[in-house]
C-alpha cells in the first residue's frame, strides 16, 4: 500500500538493549506500580520515587546522545521484559487499567533519564504518556490515530515554540511490522540557495487535529522559519499538512517543495517490534508512517509516546509565539 519509494536502512542507528537492562527496567517499573506510583506522581517535586542509580547507569549505556546527522536511533528490546498489557484499545482514551501501568511507568523512567517529560493541556487529557493506536473515524486524518492514509512528514507539535526536543516511541504491539519512517534534514540534499529561502519566516503552522478544534482559532498566526542553522548544523520546523503559506512567493514555494523531495529521497524505514524504542531528535528529523489496515480486533499496532524537553536553544524569534494557547503539563498536572 505504500506510495513511497524504498527507504534506506541505516544499521548504525540501531543498538540492542542488554537483557539485564530490559529486566531491570521492567522490575523497577513493577516496584513503582506496587507502590501506587503514576507518571504524574513519580515526577512530583519532593516525591520519594526516583530513577535508581543502578537503572540510570544501565540505561545510560544504551541511551547515549543521538547522532544529529541522522536524528534518530532505534533501541531493540528495551521493553522486552514487560508483560502483555492486554488488547489494543480502540481509542487512546480507553488505554486504562492495571495491566499497562508498568508500561507507562517504564516510559516515564526512560524519559526521565533522557530529559524532562511533559504533556499538553489540549492533547490526550493532559496525559504524560500518550497512546498511539488506530481509531475508527480517523483512518484518513493526519494524526497518529490514522491508518489507511500515509502519515506525512512532520516534526512533532511543530506549531508550538516549546515543542519537544526529543520524541520517544515505545512499541507495545506491531503484528504487521508497520514501520516508522524518519528523515534527517542533515542528510537531505538541500541546496544553500534553498536553505536561505527556508530561513525566511513565511510559514504558519497550526495545531493538528489531535487538539481541540478551537485550538486553530487563534487570531495570532505567527510566521515561522522552516530551517535555521544551529551550532552543529541545520535544523527544521516542518509540518506541511497543517501549514499555511499565505505570503509565500515562487522562490519560497520552490525551496519548500525541494525540501520535501530531499527528505523523501533520504528517508529511512525503521522497523519496530514489540519492546523496541525509537528516539527522534525533533529539531533535526521529521517522521511519518506508511499506510496500513487496522482490523480493530484488539491486535492493532500500539505505541506509547513521550515528549521530552532538553536544555537546547531555538531561534529567538520563537519566544514571541503564544503556541495557540496550548500549555505544557508537567508533574501532577502542573502547567509550566
Coordinates of N, CA, C and O in Angstrom, one line a residue, residues 103-265:
X103 N 4.0 -0.4 31.8 CA 4.5 0.3 30.6 C 4.6 1.8 30.8 O 5.6 2.4 30.4
X104 N 3.5 2.4 31.3 CA 3.5 3.9 31.5 C 4.6 4.3 32.4 O 5.3 5.3 32.2
X105 N 4.9 3.5 33.5 CA 6.0 3.9 34.4 C 7.3 3.6 33.8 O 8.3 4.3 34.0
X106 N 7.4 2.6 32.9 CA 8.6 2.3 32.2 C 9.0 3.4 31.3 O 10.1 3.9 31.2
X107 N 8.0 3.9 30.5 CA 8.2 5.1 29.6 C 8.6 6.3 30.5 O 9.5 7.1 30.1
X108 N 8.0 6.5 31.6 CA 8.4 7.6 32.5 C 9.8 7.5 33.0 O 10.5 8.5 33.0
X109 N 10.2 6.3 33.3 CA 11.6 6.1 33.8 C 12.6 6.5 32.7 O 13.6 7.2 32.9
X110 N 12.4 5.9 31.5 CA 13.3 6.1 30.4 C 13.3 7.6 30.0 O 14.4 8.2 29.8
X111 N 12.2 8.2 29.9 CA 12.1 9.6 29.6 C 12.8 10.5 30.6 O 13.4 11.5 30.2
X112 N 12.7 10.1 31.9 CA 13.3 10.9 32.9 C 14.8 10.9 32.9 O 15.5 11.8 33.4
X113 N 15.4 9.8 32.4 CA 16.8 9.7 32.2 C 17.2 10.5 31.0 O 18.3 11.2 31.0
X114 N 16.4 10.6 30.0 CA 16.7 11.4 28.8 C 16.6 12.9 29.0 O 17.3 13.7 28.4
X115 N 15.6 13.3 29.7 CA 15.3 14.8 29.9 C 14.1 15.0 30.7 O 13.9 14.3 31.7
X116 N 13.3 16.0 30.4 CA 12.1 16.3 31.2 C 10.8 15.9 30.4 O 10.5 16.5 29.4
X117 N 10.1 15.0 31.0 CA 8.8 14.5 30.4 C 7.7 15.6 30.6 O 7.6 16.2 31.7
X118 N 6.9 15.8 29.5 CA 5.8 16.7 29.7 C 4.7 16.3 28.8 O 4.8 15.4 27.9
X119 N 3.5 16.9 28.9 CA 2.4 16.7 28.0 C 1.8 18.1 27.6 O 2.4 19.1 27.9
X120 N 0.6 18.0 27.0 CA -0.1 19.2 26.6 C -1.5 19.3 27.2 O -2.2 18.2 27.3
X121 N -2.0 20.5 27.6 CA -3.3 20.6 28.2 C -4.4 20.1 27.2 O -5.4 19.5 27.6
X122 N -4.2 20.3 25.9 CA -5.2 20.0 24.9 C -5.1 18.7 24.2 O -5.8 18.4 23.2
X123 N -4.1 17.8 24.6 CA -3.9 16.6 23.9 C -4.0 15.4 24.9 O -3.3 15.4 25.9
X124 N -4.8 14.4 24.6 CA -5.0 13.2 25.4 C -5.2 13.5 26.9 O -4.5 12.9 27.8
X125 N -6.0 14.5 27.1 CA -6.4 14.8 28.5 C -5.2 15.2 29.4 O -5.2 15.0 30.6
X126 N -4.2 15.7 28.8 CA -3.0 16.2 29.6 C -2.2 15.0 30.1 O -1.3 15.2 31.0
X127 N -2.3 13.8 29.5 CA -1.5 12.7 30.0 C 0.0 12.9 29.6 O 0.3 13.6 28.6
X128 N 0.8 12.3 30.4 CA 2.3 12.4 30.2 C 2.8 11.3 29.3 O 3.8 11.5 28.7
X129 N 2.1 10.2 29.3 CA 2.4 9.1 28.4 C 1.2 8.9 27.4 O 0.1 8.7 27.9
X130 N 1.5 9.1 26.1 CA 0.4 9.0 25.1 C 0.3 7.6 24.5 O 1.3 6.9 24.5
X131 N -0.9 7.3 24.1 CA -1.1 6.0 23.4 C -1.5 6.3 21.9 O -2.4 7.1 21.6
X132 N -0.7 5.7 21.1 CA -0.9 5.9 19.6 C -1.5 4.6 19.1 O -0.8 3.6 19.0
X133 N -2.8 4.6 18.8 CA -3.5 3.4 18.3 C -4.4 3.8 17.1 O -4.9 5.0 17.1
X134 N -4.6 3.0 16.2 CA -5.6 3.3 15.1 C -7.0 3.4 15.7 O -7.4 2.5 16.5
X135 N -7.8 4.4 15.2 CA -9.1 4.6 15.8 C -10.1 4.8 14.6 O -9.8 5.4 13.6
X136 N -11.3 4.2 14.8 CA -12.3 4.4 13.8 C -12.7 5.8 13.6 O -12.8 6.6 14.6
X137 N -12.9 6.2 12.4 CA -13.2 7.6 12.1 C -12.0 8.5 11.8 O -12.1 9.6 11.3
X138 N -10.8 8.0 12.2 CA -9.5 8.7 12.0 C -8.7 8.2 10.9 O -7.5 8.6 10.7
X139 N -9.2 7.2 10.1 CA -8.4 6.5 9.2 C -7.6 7.4 8.2 O -6.5 7.1 7.8
X140 N -8.2 8.5 7.8 CA -7.6 9.3 6.8 C -7.2 10.7 7.3 O -6.8 11.6 6.5
X141 N -7.2 10.9 8.6 CA -6.8 12.1 9.2 C -5.3 12.1 9.5 O -4.8 11.1 9.8
X142 N -4.7 13.3 9.3 CA -3.3 13.4 9.6 C -3.0 13.5 11.1 O -2.6 14.6 11.6
X143 N -3.2 12.4 11.8 CA -2.9 12.3 13.2 C -2.3 10.8 13.4 O -2.5 10.0 12.5
X144 N -1.8 10.6 14.6 CA -1.3 9.3 14.9 C -2.3 8.2 14.9 O -1.9 7.0 14.7
X145 N -3.6 8.5 15.1 CA -4.6 7.5 15.1 C -5.1 7.1 13.7 O -6.0 6.3 13.6
X146 N -4.5 7.6 12.7 CA -4.8 7.3 11.3 C -4.3 5.9 10.9 O -3.5 5.3 11.7
X147 N -4.7 5.4 9.8 CA -4.2 4.1 9.4 C -4.1 3.9 7.8 O -3.0 3.7 7.3
X148 N -5.2 4.1 7.1 CA -5.2 3.8 5.7 C -4.6 4.9 4.8 O -4.5 4.8 3.6
X149 N -4.2 6.0 5.5 CA -3.5 7.1 4.7 C -2.1 7.2 5.3 O -1.8 6.9 6.4
X150 N -1.1 7.6 4.4 CA 0.2 7.8 5.0 C 0.2 8.9 6.0 O -0.5 9.9 5.8
X151 N 0.9 8.8 7.0 CA 1.2 9.9 8.0 C 2.4 10.6 7.4 O 3.5 10.1 7.4
X152 N 2.1 11.8 7.0 CA 3.2 12.6 6.2 C 4.2 13.2 7.1 O 4.1 13.3 8.3
X153 N 5.3 13.6 6.5 CA 6.5 14.1 7.3 C 6.0 15.3 8.2 O 5.3 16.2 7.8
X154 N 6.5 15.2 9.4 CA 6.3 16.3 10.3 C 7.3 16.3 11.5 O 7.7 15.2 11.9
X155 N 7.6 17.4 12.1 CA 8.1 17.5 13.4 C 7.0 17.5 14.4 O 5.9 18.0 14.1
X156 N 7.2 16.8 15.5 CA 6.1 16.7 16.5 C 5.7 18.1 17.0 O 6.6 18.8 17.5
X157 N 4.4 18.4 17.0 CA 3.9 19.7 17.5 C 4.7 20.9 17.0 O 5.0 21.8 17.8
X158 N 4.9 20.9 15.7 CA 5.7 21.9 15.1 C 5.1 23.3 15.3 O 5.8 24.3 15.2
X159 N 3.8 23.4 15.6 CA 3.2 24.7 15.8 C 3.6 25.4 17.0 O 3.4 26.6 17.1
X160 N 4.2 24.7 18.0 CA 4.5 25.3 19.3 C 5.9 25.6 19.5 O 6.8 24.8 19.2
X161 N 6.2 26.8 20.1 CA 7.6 27.2 20.3 C 8.3 26.4 21.4 O 9.5 26.3 21.4
X162 N 7.5 25.7 22.2 CA 8.1 24.9 23.3 C 7.9 23.4 23.0 O 7.8 22.6 24.0
X163 N 7.8 23.0 21.8 CA 7.7 21.6 21.4 C 8.8 20.8 21.9 O 9.9 21.3 22.2
X164 N 8.6 19.5 21.9 CA 9.7 18.6 22.4 C 10.9 18.7 21.6 O 10.9 18.8 20.4
X165 N 12.1 18.6 22.3 CA 13.3 18.5 21.5 C 13.6 17.0 21.2 O 14.3 16.7 20.2
X166 N 13.0 16.1 22.0 CA 13.2 14.7 21.8 C 11.9 14.0 21.9 O 11.1 14.2 22.8
X167 N 11.6 13.0 21.0 CA 10.4 12.2 20.9 C 10.8 10.8 21.1 O 11.8 10.3 20.5
X168 N 10.0 10.1 22.0 CA 10.3 8.7 22.2 C 9.0 7.9 21.8 O 7.9 8.2 22.2
X169 N 9.2 6.8 21.0 CA 8.1 5.9 20.7 C 8.5 4.5 21.2 O 9.5 4.0 20.8
X170 N 7.7 3.9 22.0 CA 7.9 2.6 22.5 C 6.9 1.7 22.0 O 5.7 1.9 22.1
X171 N 7.3 0.6 21.3 CA 6.4 -0.3 20.6 C 5.8 -1.4 21.6 O 6.5 -2.2 22.1
X172 N 4.5 -1.3 21.8 CA 3.8 -2.3 22.6 C 3.4 -3.5 21.8 O 3.6 -4.7 22.2
X173 N 2.9 -3.2 20.6 CA 2.4 -4.3 19.7 C 2.5 -3.8 18.3 O 2.2 -2.7 18.0
X174 N 2.9 -4.7 17.4 CA 3.0 -4.3 15.9 C 3.0 -5.6 15.1 O 4.0 -5.9 14.5
X175 N 1.9 -6.3 15.0 CA 1.9 -7.6 14.4 C 2.2 -7.6 12.9 O 2.7 -8.6 12.4
X176 N 1.9 -6.5 12.2 CA 2.1 -6.4 10.8 C 3.4 -5.8 10.4 O 3.7 -5.5 9.3
X177 N 4.2 -5.4 11.4 CA 5.5 -4.8 11.2 C 5.5 -3.5 10.5 O 6.3 -3.1 9.7
X178 N 4.5 -2.7 10.9 CA 4.4 -1.3 10.3 C 5.5 -0.5 10.8 O 5.5 -0.2 12.1
X179 N 6.3 0.0 10.0 CA 7.5 0.8 10.5 C 7.2 2.2 10.7 O 6.2 2.8 10.3
X180 N 8.1 2.9 11.3 CA 8.1 4.4 11.5 C 9.1 4.9 10.4 O 10.2 4.3 10.3
X181 N 8.7 5.9 9.7 CA 9.6 6.5 8.7 C 10.3 7.7 9.3 O 9.7 8.4 10.1
X182 N 11.6 7.9 9.0 CA 12.3 9.1 9.5 C 13.2 9.7 8.4 O 13.7 8.9 7.6
X183 N 13.4 10.9 8.5 CA 14.3 11.6 7.5 C 15.0 12.8 8.3 O 14.3 13.6 8.8
X184 N 16.3 12.8 8.3 CA 17.1 13.9 8.9 C 17.4 14.9 7.9 O 17.9 14.6 6.8
X185 N 17.2 16.2 8.3 CA 17.5 17.3 7.4 C 19.0 17.4 7.0 O 19.4 17.9 6.0
X186 N 19.8 16.9 7.9 CA 21.3 17.0 7.6 C 21.8 15.9 6.7 O 22.9 16.0 6.2
X187 N 20.9 15.0 6.3 CA 21.2 14.0 5.3 C 20.5 14.4 4.0 O 20.7 13.7 3.0
X188 N 19.6 15.3 4.1 CA 18.8 15.7 2.9 C 19.6 16.7 2.0 O 20.3 17.6 2.5
X189 N 19.6 16.5 0.7 CA 20.4 17.3 -0.2 C 19.6 18.6 -0.5 O 18.9 18.7 -1.5
X190 N 19.7 19.5 0.4 CA 19.1 20.8 0.2 C 20.1 21.9 -0.1 O 21.1 22.0 0.6
X191 N 20.0 22.5 -1.2 CA 21.0 23.5 -1.7 C 21.1 24.7 -0.7 O 20.2 25.0 0.0
X192 N 22.2 25.4 -0.8 CA 22.4 26.6 0.0 C 21.4 27.6 -0.3 O 20.8 28.3 0.6
X193 N 21.1 27.8 -1.6 CA 20.1 28.8 -2.0 C 18.7 28.4 -1.4 O 18.0 29.3 -0.9
X194 N 18.3 27.2 -1.4 CA 17.0 26.8 -0.9 C 17.0 26.9 0.7 O 16.0 27.3 1.3
X195 N 18.2 26.6 1.3 CA 18.2 26.8 2.8 C 18.0 28.2 3.1 O 17.3 28.6 4.1
X196 N 18.6 29.1 2.4 CA 18.4 30.6 2.7 C 17.0 31.0 2.5 O 16.5 31.8 3.2
X197 N 16.3 30.5 1.5 CA 14.9 30.8 1.3 C 14.1 30.3 2.5 O 13.2 31.0 3.0
X198 N 14.4 29.1 2.9 CA 13.6 28.5 4.0 C 13.9 29.1 5.4 O 13.2 28.8 6.3
X199 N 14.9 29.9 5.5 CA 15.2 30.6 6.7 C 14.2 31.8 6.9 O 14.0 32.3 8.0
X200 N 13.6 32.2 5.8 CA 12.6 33.3 5.9 C 11.4 32.9 6.7 O 10.9 31.8 6.5
X201 N 10.9 33.8 7.6 CA 9.7 33.5 8.4 C 8.4 33.7 7.5 O 7.9 34.8 7.5
X202 N 8.0 32.6 6.9 CA 6.9 32.7 5.9 C 5.8 31.8 6.3 O 4.6 32.1 6.1
X203 N 6.0 30.6 6.9 CA 5.0 29.6 7.1 C 4.3 29.8 8.5 O 4.9 30.1 9.5
X204 N 3.0 29.6 8.5 CA 2.2 29.5 9.7 C 1.8 28.0 9.9 O 1.2 27.4 9.0
X205 N 2.2 27.4 11.0 CA 1.8 26.0 11.3 C 0.8 26.0 12.4 O 0.9 26.6 13.4
X206 N -0.3 25.3 12.1 CA -1.5 25.2 13.0 C -1.4 23.9 13.8 O -0.8 22.9 13.4
X207 N -2.1 23.9 15.0 CA -2.2 22.6 15.7 C -2.8 21.6 14.9 O -3.8 21.8 14.1
X208 N -2.4 20.3 15.1 CA -3.0 19.2 14.3 C -4.4 18.8 14.9 O -4.8 19.3 15.9
X209 N -5.0 17.9 14.2 CA -6.4 17.5 14.6 C -6.5 16.7 15.8 O -7.6 16.3 16.2
X210 N -5.4 16.4 16.5 CA -5.5 15.7 17.8 C -5.7 16.7 18.9 O -6.0 16.3 20.1
X211 N -5.7 18.0 18.6 CA -6.1 19.1 19.6 C -7.5 19.5 19.4 O -8.1 19.3 18.3
X212 N -8.1 20.2 20.3 CA -9.5 20.7 20.2 C -9.6 21.6 19.0 O -8.6 22.3 18.6
X213 N -10.8 21.5 18.3 CA -11.0 22.3 17.1 C -10.7 23.8 17.3 O -10.2 24.5 16.4
X214 N -11.0 24.3 18.5 CA -10.8 25.7 18.7 C -9.3 26.1 18.9 O -9.0 27.3 19.0
X215 N -8.4 25.1 18.9 CA -7.0 25.4 19.1 C -6.5 26.2 17.9 O -5.5 26.9 18.0
X216 N -7.1 26.0 16.7 CA -6.7 26.7 15.5 C -7.3 28.1 15.3 O -7.0 28.8 14.3
X217 N -8.1 28.5 16.3 CA -8.9 29.8 16.1 C -8.1 31.0 16.5 O -8.7 32.1 16.5
X218 N -6.9 30.8 17.0 CA -6.1 32.0 17.5 C -6.0 33.0 16.4 O -5.8 32.7 15.2
X219 N -6.2 34.3 16.8 CA -6.0 35.4 15.8 C -4.5 35.6 15.5 O -4.2 36.2 14.5
X220 N -3.7 35.1 16.3 CA -2.2 35.2 16.1 C -1.7 34.0 15.4 O -1.7 32.9 15.9
X221 N -1.3 34.2 14.2 CA -0.7 33.1 13.4 C 0.7 33.5 13.0 O 0.9 34.0 11.9
X222 N 1.6 33.3 13.9 CA 3.0 33.8 13.6 C 3.6 33.1 12.4 O 3.3 32.0 12.0
X223 N 4.4 33.9 11.7 CA 5.2 33.4 10.6 C 6.5 32.7 11.1 O 7.2 33.3 11.9
X224 N 6.7 31.5 10.7 CA 7.8 30.7 11.2 C 8.8 30.4 10.1 O 8.5 30.2 9.0
X225 N 10.1 30.2 10.6 CA 11.1 29.8 9.7 C 11.1 28.3 9.6 O 10.9 27.6 10.6
X226 N 11.3 27.7 8.4 CA 11.3 26.3 8.2 C 12.6 25.7 8.5 O 12.7 24.5 9.0
X227 N 13.7 26.4 8.2 CA 15.0 25.9 8.6 C 15.8 27.0 9.3 O 15.6 28.2 9.1
X228 N 16.7 26.6 10.1 CA 17.6 27.5 10.8 C 18.9 26.8 11.1 O 19.0 25.6 11.3
X229 N 20.1 27.6 11.2 CA 21.4 27.0 11.5 C 21.6 26.9 13.0 O 21.4 27.9 13.7
X230 N 22.0 25.8 13.5 CA 22.4 25.6 14.9 C 23.9 25.6 14.9 O 24.6 25.5 13.8
X231 N 24.5 25.5 16.0 CA 26.0 25.5 16.1 C 26.6 24.3 15.4 O 27.8 24.3 15.0
X232 N 25.8 23.1 15.3 CA 26.4 21.9 14.8 C 25.8 21.5 13.5 O 26.0 20.4 13.0
X233 N 24.9 22.4 12.9 CA 24.3 22.0 11.6 C 22.9 22.6 11.5 O 22.4 23.3 12.4
X234 N 22.2 22.2 10.4 CA 20.9 22.8 10.2 C 19.8 22.0 10.9 O 19.8 20.8 11.1
X235 N 18.7 22.8 11.3 CA 17.5 22.2 11.9 C 16.3 22.6 11.1 O 16.4 23.5 10.2
X236 N 15.2 22.0 11.4 CA 14.0 22.3 10.7 C 12.7 22.3 11.6 O 12.7 21.6 12.6
X237 N 11.7 23.0 11.1 CA 10.4 23.0 11.7 C 9.4 22.9 10.6 O 9.2 23.8 9.8
X238 N 8.7 21.7 10.5 CA 8.1 21.3 9.2 C 6.9 20.4 9.5 O 7.0 19.4 10.2
X239 N 5.8 20.8 9.0 CA 4.5 20.0 9.0 C 3.6 20.5 7.9 O 2.6 21.2 8.2
X240 N 3.9 20.1 6.7 CA 3.1 20.7 5.5 C 1.6 20.4 5.7 O 0.8 21.2 5.2
X241 N 1.2 19.3 6.3 CA -0.3 19.0 6.3 C -1.0 20.1 7.1 O -2.2 20.3 6.9
X242 N -0.4 20.8 8.0 CA -1.0 21.8 8.8 C -0.4 23.2 8.7 O -0.6 24.0 9.5
X243 N 0.2 23.4 7.5 CA 0.9 24.6 7.3 C 0.1 25.5 6.3 O -0.6 25.0 5.4
X244 N 0.2 26.8 6.5 CA -0.4 27.8 5.6 C 0.7 28.7 5.1 O 1.6 29.2 5.9
X245 N 0.7 29.0 3.8 CA 1.8 29.9 3.3 C 1.1 31.0 2.5 O 1.2 31.2 1.3
X246 N 0.4 31.9 3.3 CA -0.3 33.0 2.6 C 0.5 34.0 1.9 O 0.0 34.6 0.9
X247 N 1.7 34.2 2.3 CA 2.6 35.2 1.7 C 3.8 34.7 1.0 O 4.7 35.4 0.6
X248 N 3.8 33.4 0.7 CA 5.0 32.8 0.1 C 5.1 33.1 -1.4 O 4.1 33.1 -2.1
X249 N 6.3 33.5 -1.8 CA 6.5 33.8 -3.2 C 7.0 32.6 -4.0 O 7.2 31.5 -3.4
X250 N 7.1 32.6 -5.3 CA 7.5 31.5 -6.1 C 8.9 30.9 -5.6 O 9.1 29.6 -5.6
X251 N 9.8 31.7 -5.2 CA 11.1 31.2 -4.7 C 11.0 30.4 -3.5 O 11.6 29.3 -3.3
X252 N 10.1 30.8 -2.6 CA 9.9 30.1 -1.3 C 9.2 28.8 -1.7 O 9.6 27.7 -1.1
X253 N 8.1 28.8 -2.5 CA 7.4 27.6 -2.8 C 8.4 26.6 -3.5 O 8.3 25.4 -3.2
X254 N 9.3 27.0 -4.3 CA 10.2 26.1 -4.9 C 11.1 25.5 -3.9 O 11.4 24.3 -3.9
X255 N 11.6 26.3 -2.9 CA 12.5 25.8 -1.9 C 11.8 24.8 -1.0 O 12.3 23.7 -0.6
X256 N 10.5 25.1 -0.7 CA 9.7 24.3 0.2 C 9.4 22.9 -0.4 O 9.5 21.9 0.2
X257 N 9.1 22.9 -1.7 CA 9.0 21.7 -2.4 C 10.2 20.9 -2.5 O 10.2 19.7 -2.4
X258 N 11.4 21.6 -2.8 CA 12.7 20.9 -2.8 C 13.0 20.2 -1.5 O 13.6 19.1 -1.5
X259 N 12.7 20.9 -0.4 CA 12.9 20.3 0.9 C 12.1 18.9 1.0 O 12.7 17.9 1.5
X260 N 10.9 19.0 0.7 CA 10.1 17.8 0.8 C 10.6 16.6 -0.1 O 10.7 15.5 0.4
X261 N 11.1 16.9 -1.3 CA 11.7 15.9 -2.1 C 13.0 15.4 -1.6 O 13.3 14.2 -1.6
X262 N 13.8 16.3 -1.0 CA 15.1 15.8 -0.4 C 14.9 15.0 0.8 O 15.6 14.0 1.0
X263 N 13.9 15.3 1.6 CA 13.6 14.5 2.8 C 13.2 13.1 2.4 O 13.6 12.1 2.9
X264 N 12.3 13.0 1.4 CA 11.8 11.7 0.9 C 13.0 10.9 0.3 O 13.0 9.7 0.5
X265 N 13.9 11.5 -0.4 CA 15.0 10.8 -1.0 C 15.9 10.3 0.0 O 16.7 9.3 -0.3

